[in-house]
XYZ file of C-alpha atoms in Angstrom:
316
model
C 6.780 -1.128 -14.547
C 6.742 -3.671 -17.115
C 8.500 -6.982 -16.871
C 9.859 -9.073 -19.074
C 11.965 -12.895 -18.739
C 14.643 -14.620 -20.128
C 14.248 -18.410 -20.206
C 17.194 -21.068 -19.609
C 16.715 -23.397 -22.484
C 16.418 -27.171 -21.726
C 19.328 -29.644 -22.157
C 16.870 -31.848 -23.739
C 16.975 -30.482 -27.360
C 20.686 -31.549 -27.852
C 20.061 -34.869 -26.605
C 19.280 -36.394 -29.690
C 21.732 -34.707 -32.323
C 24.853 -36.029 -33.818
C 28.510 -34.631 -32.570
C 29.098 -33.126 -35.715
C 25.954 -30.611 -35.308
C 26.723 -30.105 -31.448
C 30.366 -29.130 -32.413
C 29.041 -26.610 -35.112
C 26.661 -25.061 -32.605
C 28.882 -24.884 -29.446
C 31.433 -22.884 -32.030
C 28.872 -19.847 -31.635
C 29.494 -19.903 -27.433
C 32.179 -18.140 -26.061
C 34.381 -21.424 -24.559
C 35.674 -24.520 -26.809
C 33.281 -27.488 -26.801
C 36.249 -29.509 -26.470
C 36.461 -28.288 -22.714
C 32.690 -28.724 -22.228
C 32.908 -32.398 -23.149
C 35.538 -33.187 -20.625
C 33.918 -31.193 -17.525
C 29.825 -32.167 -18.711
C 30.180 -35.049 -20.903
C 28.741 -33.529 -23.786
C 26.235 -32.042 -22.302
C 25.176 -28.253 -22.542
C 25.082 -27.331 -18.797
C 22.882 -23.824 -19.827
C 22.144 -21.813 -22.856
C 20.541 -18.444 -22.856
C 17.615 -18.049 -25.392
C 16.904 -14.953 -27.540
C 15.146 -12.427 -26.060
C 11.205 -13.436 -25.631
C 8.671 -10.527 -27.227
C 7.339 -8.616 -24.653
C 4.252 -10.108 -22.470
C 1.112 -8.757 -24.604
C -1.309 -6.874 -21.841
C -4.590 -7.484 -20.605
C -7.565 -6.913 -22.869
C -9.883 -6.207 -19.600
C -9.551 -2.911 -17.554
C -7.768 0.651 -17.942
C -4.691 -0.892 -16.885
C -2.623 -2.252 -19.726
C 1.159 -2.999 -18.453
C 2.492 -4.799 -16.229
C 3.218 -3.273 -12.913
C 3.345 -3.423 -9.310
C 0.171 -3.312 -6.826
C 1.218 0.342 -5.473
C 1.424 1.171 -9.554
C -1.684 -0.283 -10.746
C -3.492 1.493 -7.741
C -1.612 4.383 -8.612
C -2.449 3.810 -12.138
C -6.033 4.019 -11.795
C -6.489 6.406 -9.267
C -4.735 9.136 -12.064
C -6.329 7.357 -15.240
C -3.108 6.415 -16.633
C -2.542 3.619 -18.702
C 0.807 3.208 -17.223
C 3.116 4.122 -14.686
C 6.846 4.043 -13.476
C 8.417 4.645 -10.012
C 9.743 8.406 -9.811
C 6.516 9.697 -11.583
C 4.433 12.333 -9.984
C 0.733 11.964 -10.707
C -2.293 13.679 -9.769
C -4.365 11.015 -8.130
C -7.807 10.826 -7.285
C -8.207 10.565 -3.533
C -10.750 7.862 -2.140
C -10.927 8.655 2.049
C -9.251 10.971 3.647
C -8.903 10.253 7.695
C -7.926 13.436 9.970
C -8.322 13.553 13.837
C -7.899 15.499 17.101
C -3.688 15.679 16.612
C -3.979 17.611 12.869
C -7.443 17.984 12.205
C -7.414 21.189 13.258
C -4.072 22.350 11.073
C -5.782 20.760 8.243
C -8.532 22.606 8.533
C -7.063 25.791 9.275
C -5.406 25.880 6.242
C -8.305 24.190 4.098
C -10.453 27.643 5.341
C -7.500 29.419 4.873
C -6.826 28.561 1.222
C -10.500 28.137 0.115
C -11.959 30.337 2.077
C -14.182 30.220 5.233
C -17.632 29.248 3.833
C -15.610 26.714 1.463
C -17.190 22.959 1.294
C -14.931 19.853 1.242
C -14.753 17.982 -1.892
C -16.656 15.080 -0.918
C -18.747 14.752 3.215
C -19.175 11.315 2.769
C -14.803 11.108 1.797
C -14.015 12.283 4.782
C -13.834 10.275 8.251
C -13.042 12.519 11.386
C -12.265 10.389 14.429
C -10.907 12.368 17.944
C -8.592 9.540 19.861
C -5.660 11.094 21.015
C -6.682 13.791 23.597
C -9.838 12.441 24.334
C -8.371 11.367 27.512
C -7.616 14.652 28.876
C -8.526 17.379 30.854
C -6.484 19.990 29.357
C -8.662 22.390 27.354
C -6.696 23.002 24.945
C -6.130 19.544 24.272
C -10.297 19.575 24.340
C -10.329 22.510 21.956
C -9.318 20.290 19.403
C -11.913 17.950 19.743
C -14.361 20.749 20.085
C -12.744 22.024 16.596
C -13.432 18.681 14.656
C -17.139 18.400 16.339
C -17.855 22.385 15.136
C -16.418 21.187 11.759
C -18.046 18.137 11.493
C -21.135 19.779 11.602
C -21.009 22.985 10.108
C -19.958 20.513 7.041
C -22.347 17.511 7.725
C -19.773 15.246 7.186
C -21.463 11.679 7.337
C -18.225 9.999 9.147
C -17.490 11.296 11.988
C -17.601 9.401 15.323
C -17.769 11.561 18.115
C -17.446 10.941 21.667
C -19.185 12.538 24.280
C -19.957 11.183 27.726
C -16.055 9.764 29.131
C -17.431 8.296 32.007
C -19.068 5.405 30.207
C -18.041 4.357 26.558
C -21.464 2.698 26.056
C -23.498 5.906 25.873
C -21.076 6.923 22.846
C -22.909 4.972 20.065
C -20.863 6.835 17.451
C -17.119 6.031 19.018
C -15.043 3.666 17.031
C -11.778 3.911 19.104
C -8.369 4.301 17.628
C -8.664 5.716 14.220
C -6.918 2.819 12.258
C -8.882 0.082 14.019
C -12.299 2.252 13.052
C -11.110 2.772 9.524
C -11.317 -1.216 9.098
C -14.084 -2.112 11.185
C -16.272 0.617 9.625
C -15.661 -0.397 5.801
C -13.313 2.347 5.067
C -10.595 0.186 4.142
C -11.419 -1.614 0.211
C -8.825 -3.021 -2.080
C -7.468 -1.127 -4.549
C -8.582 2.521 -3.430
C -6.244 5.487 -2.034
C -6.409 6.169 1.293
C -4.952 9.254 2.798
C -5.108 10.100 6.626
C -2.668 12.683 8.751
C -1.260 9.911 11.198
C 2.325 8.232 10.052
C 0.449 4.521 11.023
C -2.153 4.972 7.976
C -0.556 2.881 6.258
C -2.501 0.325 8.262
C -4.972 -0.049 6.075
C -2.660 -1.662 3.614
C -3.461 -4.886 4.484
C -6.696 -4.572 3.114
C -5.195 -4.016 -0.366
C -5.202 -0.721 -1.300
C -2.669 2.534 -1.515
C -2.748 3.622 2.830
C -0.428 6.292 3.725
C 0.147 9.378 5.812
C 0.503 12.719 4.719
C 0.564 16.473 6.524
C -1.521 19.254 7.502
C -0.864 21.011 4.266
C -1.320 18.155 1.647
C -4.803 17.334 3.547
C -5.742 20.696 3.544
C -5.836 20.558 -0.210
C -7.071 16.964 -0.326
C -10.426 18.580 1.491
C -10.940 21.222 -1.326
C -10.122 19.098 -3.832
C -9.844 15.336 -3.035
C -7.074 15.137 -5.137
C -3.324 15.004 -3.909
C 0.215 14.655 -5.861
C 2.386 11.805 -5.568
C 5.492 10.368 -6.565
C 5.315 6.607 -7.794
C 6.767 4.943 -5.298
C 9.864 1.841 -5.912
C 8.501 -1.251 -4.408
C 10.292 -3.971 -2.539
C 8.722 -7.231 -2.627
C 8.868 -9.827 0.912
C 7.855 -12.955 0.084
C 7.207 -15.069 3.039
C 6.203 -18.656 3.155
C 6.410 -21.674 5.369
C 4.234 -22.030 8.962
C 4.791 -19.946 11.632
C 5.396 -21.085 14.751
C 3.403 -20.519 17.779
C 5.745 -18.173 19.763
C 6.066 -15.580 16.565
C 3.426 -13.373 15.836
C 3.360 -10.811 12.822
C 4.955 -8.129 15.108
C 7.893 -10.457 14.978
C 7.807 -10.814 11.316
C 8.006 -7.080 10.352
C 10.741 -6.570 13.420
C 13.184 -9.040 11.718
C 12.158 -7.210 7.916
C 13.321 -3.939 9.694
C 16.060 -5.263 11.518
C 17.257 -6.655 8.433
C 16.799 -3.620 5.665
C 17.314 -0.992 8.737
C 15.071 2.058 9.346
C 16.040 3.752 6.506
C 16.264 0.663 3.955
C 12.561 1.393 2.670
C 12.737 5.406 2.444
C 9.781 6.266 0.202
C 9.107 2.625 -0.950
C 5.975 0.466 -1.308
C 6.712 -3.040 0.792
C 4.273 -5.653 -0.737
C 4.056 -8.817 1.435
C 2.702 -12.099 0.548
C 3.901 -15.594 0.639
C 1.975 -18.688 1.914
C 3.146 -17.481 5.550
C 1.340 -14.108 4.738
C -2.050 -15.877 3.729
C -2.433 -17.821 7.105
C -2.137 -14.670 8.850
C -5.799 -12.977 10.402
C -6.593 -9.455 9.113
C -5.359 -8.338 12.390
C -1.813 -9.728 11.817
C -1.687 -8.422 8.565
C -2.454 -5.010 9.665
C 0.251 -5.316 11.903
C 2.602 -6.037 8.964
C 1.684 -2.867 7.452
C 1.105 -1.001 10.543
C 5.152 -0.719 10.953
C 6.398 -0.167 7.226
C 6.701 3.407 8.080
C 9.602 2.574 10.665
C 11.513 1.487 8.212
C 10.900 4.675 6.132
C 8.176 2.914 3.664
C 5.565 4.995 2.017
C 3.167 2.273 2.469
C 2.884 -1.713 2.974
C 0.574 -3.501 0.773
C -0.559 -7.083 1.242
C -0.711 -8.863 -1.688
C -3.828 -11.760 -1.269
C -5.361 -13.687 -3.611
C -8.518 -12.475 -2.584
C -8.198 -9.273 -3.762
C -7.051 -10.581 -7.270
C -10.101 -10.821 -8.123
C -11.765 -7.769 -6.755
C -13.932 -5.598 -9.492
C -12.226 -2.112 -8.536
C -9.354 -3.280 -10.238
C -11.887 -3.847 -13.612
């Protein structure tokens, strides 16, 4: 979405002209100069300049326009050049995340659609992590788990932590936990990559930088034969948030107050970028928090906007 600004023009640049060549100009604006002088003292309070030619783009990248963070990862996860909200793309899909709730939908209908000896697009894309009913002794509940683990390894898919033995968490090397704390802590989360998982919270990851959001049984279905999804472009609404934050707030408190203030519905199918000098001080953990909760207000995903992904190579 490109962007473009008109500058206020400083008072300085009548300053030193005579009366006669004030008059002539001030004839052009649309009140008597007379008036002026008697309410500014001669003085030009504001004057609009012409129109200013449109930014010229970068020279480095694929990316050539101006646009938001959501866009540009949109932008080069589709190999477009440019990109507007309200578009639907075909983008390229980086990780896909699935566990014990819709893993086995998705994978129902991925067999289903491309057929039962059918290979996902990518076993070293997907991430498989059972945390919901892991707790459980209801078998069906357990079927599910025993679903991903049969799928897992009829397709050798590299990331998938398992977990076995419940009486003791330390004899399950290859448990991670929740799946949106082991998407961080186990490098799935990079700046400016998509990130698609079937759990509303996904966009989590957000805070890391890069396009995080949930999708359904059907859309991941497809994502695993083809690691591809379309999207619409989301609008993006922009909190900027600076100043110190006191010790008796936390980031929990700061994305309340956003959603108490724009309402549950007041980011349907929008990006929310955060940043702000209050957004830098906060840990990774806070800022996943941030993001963790854009979806209650209806967002398609939160996106933290850091200086230290500004100058990340996978937006090169």
């Amino acid at each position: 979405m490109a962007a473009s600004t008109a500058a206020l023009t400083s008072t300085s640049f009548l300053s030193n002209k005579k009366d006669s060549d004030l008059a002539a100009f001030s004839s052009s604006l649309p009140f008597s100069f007379r008036r002026c002088e008697r309410t500014v003292s001669k003085k030009i309070c504001s004057v609009m300049a012409p129109q200013q030619s449109e930014r010229k783009p970068s020279a480095t990248g694929s990316v050539k326009t101006a646009m938001t963070m959501t866009e540009k990862i949109f932008a080069k996860a589709s190999q477009k050049t440019q990109l507007s909200p309200g578009e639907n793309v075909w983008v390229n899909v980086d990780v896909l995340m699935t566990h014990d709730v819709c893993g086995p939908g998705s994978i129902g209908i991925f067999k289903k659609e491309f057929g039962e000896d059918a290979k996902v697009w990518d076993r070293e894309k997907v991430v498989i992590i059972p945390d919901h009913y892991i707790f459980t002794s209801d078998e069906r509940a357990n079927r599910n788990v025993d679903i991903l683990r049969d799928f897992s390894k009829e397709q050798n898919i590299k990331y998938f932590y398992d977990i076995k033995d419940l009486s003791d968490f330390r004899v399950n090397p290859d448990y991670k936990g929740v799946c949106h704390v082991a998407l961080a802590q186990e490098g799935h989360c990079r700046p400016g990559e998509v990130l698609l998982g079937t759990d509303s919270h996904t966009c989590t990851a957000g805070a890391f930088g890069q396009f995080a959001s949930g999708i359904g049984n059907t859309d991941a279905g497809f994502v695993l034969g083809t690691g591809k999804s379309l999207l619409k472009v989301p609008p993006t609404l922009r909190f900027v948030m600076d100043g110190e934050m006191p010790d008796y707030l936390l980031a929990k408190d700061l994305i309340l107050q956003i959603i108490g203030e724009i309402s549950v519905s007041g980011a349907t199918y929008k990006a929310m970028e955060f940043l702000g000098t209050t957004v830098e001080s906060l840990t990774m953990e806070e800022r996943m928090t941030l993001c963790n909760m854009v979806v209650e207000a209806g967002g398609k995903n939160g996106v933290i906007l850091s200086s230290a992904w500004k100058e990340g190579t996978r937006f090169k």
